[in-house]
PDB file of C-alpha atoms in Angstrom:
ATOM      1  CA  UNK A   1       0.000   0.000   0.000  1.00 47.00           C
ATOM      2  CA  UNK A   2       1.308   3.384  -0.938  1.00 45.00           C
ATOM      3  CA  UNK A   3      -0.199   6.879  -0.870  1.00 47.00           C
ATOM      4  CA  UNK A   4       1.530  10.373  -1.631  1.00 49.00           C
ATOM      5  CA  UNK A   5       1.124  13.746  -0.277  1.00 52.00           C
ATOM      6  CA  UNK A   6       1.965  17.000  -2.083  1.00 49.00           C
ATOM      7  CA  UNK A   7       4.210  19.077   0.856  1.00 53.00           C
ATOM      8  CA  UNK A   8       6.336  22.192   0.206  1.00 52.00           C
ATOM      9  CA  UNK A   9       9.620  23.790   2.157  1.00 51.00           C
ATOM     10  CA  UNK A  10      10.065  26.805   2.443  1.00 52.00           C
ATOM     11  CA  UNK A  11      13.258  29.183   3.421  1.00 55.00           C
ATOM     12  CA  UNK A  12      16.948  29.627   1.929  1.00 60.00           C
ATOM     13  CA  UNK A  13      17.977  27.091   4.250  1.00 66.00           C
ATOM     14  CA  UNK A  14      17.290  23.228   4.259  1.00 75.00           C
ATOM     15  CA  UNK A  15      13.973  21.640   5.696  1.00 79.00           C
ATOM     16  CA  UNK A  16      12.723  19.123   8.371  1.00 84.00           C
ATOM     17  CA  UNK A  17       9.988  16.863   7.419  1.00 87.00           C
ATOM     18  CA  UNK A  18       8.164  15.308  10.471  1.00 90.00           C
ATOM     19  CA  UNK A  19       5.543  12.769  10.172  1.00 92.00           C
ATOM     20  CA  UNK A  20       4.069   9.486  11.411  1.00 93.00           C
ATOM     21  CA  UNK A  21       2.618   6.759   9.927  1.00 94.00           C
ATOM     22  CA  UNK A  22      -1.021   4.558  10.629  1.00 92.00           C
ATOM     23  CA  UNK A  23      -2.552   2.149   9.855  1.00 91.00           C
ATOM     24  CA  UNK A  24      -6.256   3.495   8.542  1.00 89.00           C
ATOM     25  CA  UNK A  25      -7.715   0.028   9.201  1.00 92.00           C
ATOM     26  CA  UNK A  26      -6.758   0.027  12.883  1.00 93.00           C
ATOM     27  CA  UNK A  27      -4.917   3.121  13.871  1.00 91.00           C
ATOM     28  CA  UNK A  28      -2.115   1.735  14.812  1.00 93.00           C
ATOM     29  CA  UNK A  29       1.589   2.882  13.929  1.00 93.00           C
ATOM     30  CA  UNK A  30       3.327   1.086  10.944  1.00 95.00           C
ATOM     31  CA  UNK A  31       7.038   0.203  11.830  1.00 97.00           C
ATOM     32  CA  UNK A  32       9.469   0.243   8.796  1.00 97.00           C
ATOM     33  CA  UNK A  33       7.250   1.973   6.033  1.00 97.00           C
ATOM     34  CA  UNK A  34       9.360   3.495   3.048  1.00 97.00           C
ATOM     35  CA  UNK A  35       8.993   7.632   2.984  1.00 96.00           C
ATOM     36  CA  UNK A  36      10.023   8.923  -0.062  1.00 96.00           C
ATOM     37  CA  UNK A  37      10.399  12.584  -0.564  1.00 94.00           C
ATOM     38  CA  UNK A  38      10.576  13.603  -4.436  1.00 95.00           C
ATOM     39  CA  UNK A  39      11.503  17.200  -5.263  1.00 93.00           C
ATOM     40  CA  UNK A  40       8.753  18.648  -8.050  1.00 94.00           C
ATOM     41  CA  UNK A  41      11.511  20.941  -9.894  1.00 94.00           C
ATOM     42  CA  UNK A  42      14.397  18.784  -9.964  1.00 94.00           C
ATOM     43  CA  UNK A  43      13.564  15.040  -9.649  1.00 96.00           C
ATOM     44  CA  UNK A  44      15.462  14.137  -6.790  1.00 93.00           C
ATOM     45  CA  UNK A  45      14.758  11.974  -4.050  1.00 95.00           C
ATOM     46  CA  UNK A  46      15.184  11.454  -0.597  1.00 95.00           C
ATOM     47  CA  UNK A  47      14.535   8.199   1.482  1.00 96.00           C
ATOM     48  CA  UNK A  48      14.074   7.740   5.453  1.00 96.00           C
ATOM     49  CA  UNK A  49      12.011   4.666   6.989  1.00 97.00           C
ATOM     50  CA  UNK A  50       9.480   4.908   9.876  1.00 97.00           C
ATOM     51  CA  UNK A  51      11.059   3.726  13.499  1.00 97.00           C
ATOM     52  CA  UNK A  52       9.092   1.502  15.278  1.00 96.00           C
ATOM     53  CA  UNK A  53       6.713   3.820  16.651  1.00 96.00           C
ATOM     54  CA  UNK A  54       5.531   4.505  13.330  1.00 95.00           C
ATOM     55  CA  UNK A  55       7.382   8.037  12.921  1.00 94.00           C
ATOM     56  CA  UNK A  56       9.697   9.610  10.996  1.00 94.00           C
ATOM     57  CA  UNK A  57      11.953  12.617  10.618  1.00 92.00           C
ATOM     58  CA  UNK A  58      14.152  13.695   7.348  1.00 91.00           C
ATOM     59  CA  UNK A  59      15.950  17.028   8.242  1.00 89.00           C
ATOM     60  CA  UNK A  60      18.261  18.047   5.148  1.00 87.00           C
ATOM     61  CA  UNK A  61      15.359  18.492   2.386  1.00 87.00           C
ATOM     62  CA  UNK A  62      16.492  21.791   0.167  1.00 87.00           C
ATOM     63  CA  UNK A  63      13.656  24.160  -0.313  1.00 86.00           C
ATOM     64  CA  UNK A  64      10.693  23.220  -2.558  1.00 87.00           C
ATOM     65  CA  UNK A  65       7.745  21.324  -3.341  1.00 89.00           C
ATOM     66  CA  UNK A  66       7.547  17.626  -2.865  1.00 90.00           C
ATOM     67  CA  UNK A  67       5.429  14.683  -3.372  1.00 92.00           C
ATOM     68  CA  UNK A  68       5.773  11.919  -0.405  1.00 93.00           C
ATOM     69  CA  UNK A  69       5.134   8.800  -1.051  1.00 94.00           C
ATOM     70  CA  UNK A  70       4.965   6.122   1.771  1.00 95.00           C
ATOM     71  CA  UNK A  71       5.129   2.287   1.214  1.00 95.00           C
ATOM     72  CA  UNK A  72       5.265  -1.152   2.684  1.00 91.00           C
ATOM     73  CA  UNK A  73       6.077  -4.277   1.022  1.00 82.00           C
TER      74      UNK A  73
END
């Protein structure tokens, strides 16, 4: 299951993303989902995986929009 999420950072200076990640069915976190952060201008992407709380944190995103697409195989 995947879903993505338009987002956007802002500022000269690089960006934290902060997020978690549930299950819709039950609510409860998802440990080890895929976050994918794709930057809308330039193609490039950056990877972090939830912890086992379900959340996740990617501080070093240059400014711009992104799509975020999470996954779990």
């Amino acid at each position: 299951a995947a879903f993505c999420l338009p987002l956007a950072a802002q500022g000269p200076t690089p960006g934290a993303f902060v997020g978690s990640v549930t299950d819709s069915a039950t609510g409860q976190p998802v440990a080890g989902a895929r976050v994918t952060f794709t930057n809308r201008d330039t193609g490039i992407q950056a990877t972090t995986y939830t912890d086992r709380g379900g959340l996740f944190t990617y501080t070093t995103l240059p400014p711009g929009d992104y799509d975020v697409i999470v996954s779990m195989s």
